[in-house]
Amino acid sequence: MAIFTFAGGLFAYGLTIVASRIGISSVLLVMWGIMLMTTIAFILSMYVGHTLGDPFRTLHLQIRSLINGDARVVIRPDGRLKEADILAADISTLAEADATRITELTVQQKRQNQFISDVAHELRTPLTAIHGNAETLMDPDMPESFRQRFLTTIINESDRLTRITNDLLTLQHIENDATVPILERVQLRPLAENVADALHSLIEDRDGTIQVVGETLDVLGNPDRLQQAIYNLAANACRFIGQGGHVVIRLEGLQGQSIISVMDDGPGFGDTDPQMLFTRFFRGDNSRARNTGGTGLGLSIVKGIVDAHDGTVTAFNRAEGGACFVISLPSIHEHVR
């Protein structure tokens, strides 16, 4: 508006000079000139205001559409006004961030819903068994031998519920723990030997063997969690080997990674996708897994622990028979203290 005022002043001054030369009253001529200049200034102001405001009006309509849930709207700078372009770019960045968060929340909600469904399904079987056997025990004429059998089933299913609950709590703690874990330099060989010692009685019942072979570089991690991961893999292998079977925990280093391989000579896992093995409650053979005491959460716990240590875990069927589960963790070189 300052430029219009300045231009009006020049225009009025010019009219005064013209009026003095042609003999017209300068006051009258200046008044008409001011009126003309004001009209022109008003028209120009309206035009400029419309031109400057149009990008913001367009932006406003786009934002309203986004608020109303129209996902087809894409906010981008259109080059008409620098300030509007800057604002559009900022809003676009914010909208993309919100869309990412919404997607993550949707995925998380689906995962939680699936988890609740899986837990409910998994708990239904032992609860049904406990309820049915308890009702049967209410028969006063039941022979004592039958009573002992039903009581044993109730105890076994109660133990299974306890194992599922403990594994669920462990898995939740691993996946949702927001605290910074205490990490230290960890030697993997002693952890593997502790696992072999702990599973000695289980493998001995099958007249089998479990041994630790090889060495590898140390890793940075939580020793209790890493030992739990090795234990879960080895215990899983011990449950599925046949009479006189063998389990081997092999340690080795490869390209800056410390490798822990747990191998057995059992039946393997068939044509199942290896990644599915680490899904909660997944079992290739449900009846066999229940008979061996598995909860379907052991491998999920392994994956959670390995992920927390920036490692990877995978599995494959061995050509000579049996399964092999492989944990790969970043090594700490010998010169690092």
Coordinates of C-alpha atoms in Angstrom, one line a residue:
M1 CA 0.0 0.0 0.0
A2 CA 2.9 2.4 0.6
I3 CA 3.8 2.3 -3.1
F4 CA 0.2 3.2 -4.0
T5 CA 0.3 6.2 -1.6
F6 CA 3.6 7.3 -3.1
A7 CA 2.2 6.9 -6.6
G8 CA -0.9 8.9 -5.6
G9 CA 1.2 11.7 -4.2
L10 CA 3.1 11.9 -7.5
F11 CA -0.1 11.8 -9.4
A12 CA -1.6 14.6 -7.4
Y13 CA 1.5 16.7 -7.7
G14 CA 1.4 16.3 -11.5
L15 CA -2.3 17.2 -11.7
T16 CA -1.5 20.4 -9.8
I17 CA 1.1 21.4 -12.4
V18 CA -1.3 20.6 -15.2
A19 CA -4.1 22.5 -13.7
S20 CA -1.9 25.6 -13.2
R21 CA -1.0 25.6 -16.9
I22 CA -4.5 25.1 -18.4
G23 CA -6.3 27.4 -15.9
I24 CA -8.5 24.8 -14.2
S25 CA -9.0 24.9 -10.5
S26 CA -6.2 22.8 -9.1
V27 CA -8.3 21.8 -6.1
L28 CA -11.1 20.4 -8.3
L29 CA -8.6 18.6 -10.6
V30 CA -6.7 17.1 -7.7
M31 CA -10.0 15.9 -6.1
W32 CA -11.0 14.1 -9.3
G33 CA -7.5 12.8 -9.6
I34 CA -7.5 11.4 -6.1
M35 CA -10.8 9.7 -6.7
L36 CA -9.5 8.1 -9.9
M37 CA -6.3 7.1 -8.2
T38 CA -8.1 5.6 -5.2
T39 CA -10.4 3.6 -7.5
I40 CA -7.4 2.3 -9.4
A41 CA -5.6 1.5 -6.2
F42 CA -8.6 -0.3 -4.8
I43 CA -8.9 -2.4 -8.0
L44 CA -5.2 -3.2 -7.9
S45 CA -5.4 -4.1 -4.2
M46 CA -8.2 -6.5 -4.8
Y47 CA -6.3 -8.1 -7.6
V48 CA -3.1 -8.4 -5.7
G49 CA -4.9 -9.6 -2.6
H50 CA -6.7 -12.3 -4.6
T51 CA -3.5 -13.3 -6.3
L52 CA -1.6 -13.6 -3.0
G53 CA -4.5 -15.3 -1.2
D54 CA -5.3 -17.9 -3.8
P55 CA -2.4 -20.3 -3.0
F56 CA -3.4 -20.1 0.7
R57 CA -7.1 -20.8 -0.1
T58 CA -6.1 -23.8 -2.2
L59 CA -3.9 -25.0 0.6
H60 CA -6.7 -24.5 3.1
L61 CA -9.1 -26.6 1.0
Q62 CA -6.5 -29.4 0.7
I63 CA -5.9 -29.4 4.4
R64 CA -9.7 -29.6 5.0
S65 CA -9.9 -32.6 2.7
L66 CA -7.1 -34.3 4.6
I67 CA -8.9 -33.7 7.9
N68 CA -12.0 -35.2 6.4
G69 CA -10.1 -38.3 5.5
D70 CA -9.5 -37.9 1.8
A71 CA -6.3 -39.9 1.3
R72 CA -6.1 -38.9 -2.4
V73 CA -5.1 -35.4 -1.6
V74 CA -1.4 -34.7 -2.0
I75 CA -0.1 -31.3 -0.9
R76 CA 2.8 -30.1 -2.9
P77 CA 4.4 -26.6 -3.6
D78 CA 2.9 -25.2 -6.8
G79 CA 5.4 -22.4 -7.4
R80 CA 2.9 -19.5 -7.3
L81 CA 4.0 -18.0 -4.0
K82 CA 7.2 -18.7 -2.1
E83 CA 5.6 -18.4 1.4
A84 CA 2.8 -20.7 0.4
D85 CA 5.3 -23.2 -1.1
I86 CA 7.2 -23.3 2.1
L87 CA 4.1 -23.9 4.1
A88 CA 2.9 -26.6 1.7
A89 CA 6.2 -28.4 2.0
D90 CA 6.1 -28.3 5.8
I91 CA 2.5 -29.6 5.8
S92 CA 3.4 -32.3 3.3
T93 CA 6.3 -33.5 5.6
L94 CA 4.0 -33.5 8.6
A95 CA 1.3 -35.4 6.7
E96 CA 3.8 -38.0 5.6
A97 CA 5.0 -38.4 9.1
D98 CA 1.4 -38.8 10.4
A99 CA 0.7 -41.3 7.7
T100 CA 3.7 -43.3 8.7
R101 CA 2.7 -43.2 12.3
I102 CA -0.8 -44.3 11.5
T103 CA 0.5 -47.2 9.4
E104 CA 2.7 -48.3 12.3
L105 CA -0.1 -48.0 14.7
T106 CA -2.4 -50.1 12.4
V107 CA 0.3 -52.8 12.1
Q108 CA 0.8 -52.7 15.8
Q109 CA -2.9 -53.0 16.5
K110 CA -3.2 -55.9 14.1
R111 CA -0.2 -57.6 15.7
Q112 CA -1.7 -57.1 19.2
N113 CA -5.1 -58.4 18.1
Q114 CA -3.5 -61.5 16.5
F115 CA -1.4 -62.0 19.6
I116 CA -4.5 -61.9 21.9
S117 CA -6.2 -64.3 19.5
D118 CA -3.2 -66.7 19.5
V119 CA -3.0 -66.6 23.3
A120 CA -6.7 -67.3 23.8
H121 CA -6.5 -70.2 21.3
E122 CA -3.4 -71.6 23.0
L123 CA -4.8 -71.4 26.5
R124 CA -8.1 -72.9 25.6
T125 CA -6.7 -76.5 25.1
P126 CA -5.1 -76.9 28.6
L127 CA -8.0 -75.1 30.3
T128 CA -10.5 -77.4 28.6
A129 CA -8.5 -80.5 29.6
I130 CA -8.3 -79.3 33.2
H131 CA -12.0 -78.5 33.3
G132 CA -13.0 -81.8 31.8
N133 CA -10.8 -83.9 34.0
A134 CA -11.9 -82.0 37.1
E135 CA -15.6 -82.7 36.3
T136 CA -14.8 -86.4 35.7
L137 CA -13.1 -86.6 39.1
M138 CA -16.4 -85.5 40.8
D139 CA -17.8 -89.0 40.1
P140 CA -17.7 -90.7 43.6
D141 CA -17.6 -94.2 42.1
M142 CA -14.5 -93.6 40.0
P143 CA -11.8 -96.3 40.5
E144 CA -8.6 -95.0 42.1
S145 CA -6.5 -95.9 39.1
F146 CA -8.6 -93.7 36.9
R147 CA -8.5 -90.9 39.5
Q148 CA -4.8 -90.9 39.5
R149 CA -4.7 -90.7 35.7
F150 CA -7.0 -87.7 35.6
L151 CA -5.1 -86.0 38.4
T152 CA -1.9 -86.5 36.5
T153 CA -3.4 -84.9 33.4
I154 CA -4.6 -81.9 35.4
I155 CA -1.1 -81.4 36.9
N156 CA 0.5 -81.7 33.5
E157 CA -1.8 -79.2 31.9
S158 CA -1.4 -76.8 34.8
D159 CA 2.4 -77.0 34.3
R160 CA 1.9 -76.3 30.7
L161 CA -0.2 -73.2 31.5
T162 CA 2.7 -72.1 33.8
R163 CA 5.2 -72.6 31.1
I164 CA 3.1 -70.6 28.6
T165 CA 2.6 -67.8 31.1
N166 CA 6.3 -67.6 31.9
D167 CA 7.3 -67.6 28.2
L168 CA 4.7 -64.9 27.4
L169 CA 6.1 -62.7 30.2
T170 CA 9.6 -63.3 29.0
L171 CA 8.6 -62.4 25.4
Q172 CA 6.8 -59.3 26.5
H173 CA 9.8 -58.2 28.6
I174 CA 12.2 -58.7 25.7
E175 CA 10.0 -56.9 23.1
N176 CA 8.6 -54.0 25.2
D177 CA 11.5 -53.3 27.6
A178 CA 12.2 -49.6 27.0
T179 CA 15.2 -49.5 29.4
V180 CA 18.7 -49.5 28.1
P181 CA 20.1 -53.0 28.6
I182 CA 23.3 -53.5 30.5
L183 CA 25.8 -54.8 27.9
E184 CA 29.2 -56.3 28.5
R185 CA 31.8 -58.3 26.7
V186 CA 30.6 -61.9 26.5
Q187 CA 32.5 -65.1 25.8
L188 CA 30.1 -67.5 24.0
R189 CA 31.9 -70.8 24.7
P190 CA 31.2 -70.7 28.5
L191 CA 27.5 -69.9 27.8
A192 CA 27.2 -72.9 25.4
E193 CA 28.9 -75.2 27.9
N194 CA 26.5 -74.1 30.6
V195 CA 23.6 -74.9 28.3
A196 CA 25.0 -78.4 27.5
D197 CA 25.4 -79.1 31.3
A198 CA 21.9 -77.9 32.0
L199 CA 20.5 -80.2 29.3
H200 CA 22.6 -83.2 30.2
S201 CA 19.8 -85.0 32.1
L202 CA 17.3 -84.4 29.3
I203 CA 19.5 -85.8 26.6
E204 CA 20.6 -88.7 28.8
D205 CA 17.0 -89.9 29.1
R206 CA 17.1 -90.4 25.3
D207 CA 20.6 -92.1 25.5
G208 CA 21.8 -89.2 23.3
T209 CA 24.7 -86.8 23.5
I210 CA 25.1 -83.0 23.4
Q211 CA 28.5 -81.4 22.8
V212 CA 30.0 -78.0 22.3
V213 CA 32.7 -77.6 19.5
G214 CA 34.7 -74.7 18.2
E215 CA 35.5 -71.2 19.3
T216 CA 34.5 -67.7 18.2
L217 CA 35.2 -64.1 19.0
D218 CA 33.4 -62.4 21.9
V219 CA 30.3 -60.3 21.4
L220 CA 28.8 -57.3 23.2
G221 CA 25.6 -58.3 24.9
N222 CA 23.6 -59.5 27.9
P223 CA 25.0 -62.9 28.9
D224 CA 21.8 -64.1 30.6
R225 CA 19.7 -63.3 27.5
L226 CA 22.3 -64.9 25.1
Q227 CA 22.5 -68.0 27.2
Q228 CA 18.7 -68.2 27.2
A229 CA 18.7 -68.0 23.4
I230 CA 21.2 -70.8 23.1
Y231 CA 19.3 -72.9 25.7
N232 CA 16.0 -72.5 23.8
L233 CA 17.5 -73.7 20.6
A234 CA 19.4 -76.6 22.2
A235 CA 16.4 -77.7 24.3
N236 CA 14.2 -77.6 21.2
A237 CA 16.7 -79.9 19.5
C238 CA 16.9 -82.3 22.4
R239 CA 13.1 -82.7 22.4
F240 CA 12.9 -83.7 18.8
I241 CA 15.9 -86.1 18.4
G242 CA 15.2 -89.8 18.4
Q243 CA 16.5 -92.4 20.8
G244 CA 20.3 -92.2 20.8
G245 CA 20.3 -88.9 18.9
H246 CA 22.9 -86.2 18.9
V247 CA 22.9 -82.4 19.4
V248 CA 25.9 -80.2 18.6
I249 CA 26.5 -76.6 19.5
R250 CA 29.1 -75.3 17.1
L251 CA 30.9 -71.9 17.5
E252 CA 32.8 -70.2 14.7
G253 CA 33.7 -66.8 13.3
L254 CA 32.9 -65.6 9.8
Q255 CA 33.4 -62.1 8.2
G256 CA 33.2 -60.2 11.5
Q257 CA 30.3 -62.3 12.8
S258 CA 30.2 -64.8 15.7
I259 CA 28.2 -67.8 14.6
I260 CA 26.4 -70.1 16.9
S261 CA 24.9 -73.2 15.2
V262 CA 22.7 -75.7 17.0
M263 CA 22.4 -78.9 15.0
D264 CA 20.6 -82.2 15.6
D265 CA 19.9 -85.4 13.7
G266 CA 16.2 -85.4 14.3
P267 CA 13.4 -85.3 11.6
G268 CA 14.0 -81.6 10.7
F269 CA 11.1 -79.3 10.0
G270 CA 10.0 -80.4 6.6
D271 CA 8.9 -78.0 3.9
T272 CA 7.9 -75.3 6.5
D273 CA 9.2 -71.8 5.7
P274 CA 12.1 -71.2 8.1
Q275 CA 10.9 -67.7 9.0
M276 CA 7.5 -69.1 10.1
L277 CA 9.3 -71.2 12.8
F278 CA 10.0 -67.9 14.8
T279 CA 6.3 -66.9 14.8
R280 CA 4.5 -67.0 18.1
F281 CA 2.8 -70.3 18.7
F282 CA 3.7 -71.7 15.3
R283 CA 4.2 -75.4 15.2
G284 CA 4.6 -77.6 12.1
D285 CA 3.1 -80.5 14.1
N286 CA 0.9 -79.3 16.9
S287 CA 0.3 -82.7 18.5
R288 CA 4.0 -83.6 18.5
A289 CA 5.0 -80.2 20.0
R290 CA 2.5 -80.6 22.8
N291 CA 3.7 -84.1 23.6
T292 CA 7.2 -82.8 23.9
G293 CA 6.2 -80.0 26.2
G294 CA 6.7 -77.1 23.8
T295 CA 4.8 -73.9 24.2
G296 CA 5.4 -72.5 20.7
L297 CA 7.1 -69.5 22.1
G298 CA 10.7 -70.6 22.5
L299 CA 11.9 -69.7 19.0
S300 CA 10.0 -66.4 19.2
I301 CA 12.0 -65.6 22.4
V302 CA 15.2 -66.5 20.6
K303 CA 14.4 -64.1 17.7
G304 CA 13.5 -61.3 20.2
I305 CA 16.8 -61.7 22.0
V306 CA 18.9 -61.9 18.8
D307 CA 17.1 -58.9 17.3
A308 CA 17.9 -56.9 20.4
H309 CA 21.6 -57.8 19.9
D310 CA 21.6 -56.6 16.2
G311 CA 22.0 -60.2 15.1
T312 CA 20.1 -62.6 12.9
V313 CA 18.7 -66.1 13.3
T314 CA 17.6 -68.5 10.7
A315 CA 17.2 -72.3 10.2
F316 CA 17.5 -74.9 7.5
N317 CA 17.2 -78.7 7.1
R318 CA 20.5 -80.4 7.0
A319 CA 21.3 -82.5 3.9
E320 CA 22.3 -85.5 6.1
G321 CA 19.1 -85.2 8.2
G322 CA 18.0 -83.1 11.1
A323 CA 17.7 -79.3 11.6
C324 CA 20.2 -76.5 12.1
F325 CA 19.5 -73.2 13.7
V326 CA 22.1 -70.4 13.2
I327 CA 22.5 -67.3 15.3
S328 CA 24.8 -64.6 13.9
L329 CA 26.1 -61.8 16.1
P330 CA 28.5 -58.9 15.5
S331 CA 31.9 -59.8 16.9
I332 CA 34.2 -57.8 19.1
H333 CA 37.8 -58.0 17.8
E334 CA 40.5 -59.0 20.2
H335 CA 42.1 -55.5 20.3
V336 CA 38.9 -54.0 21.6
R337 CA 38.5 -53.8 25.3

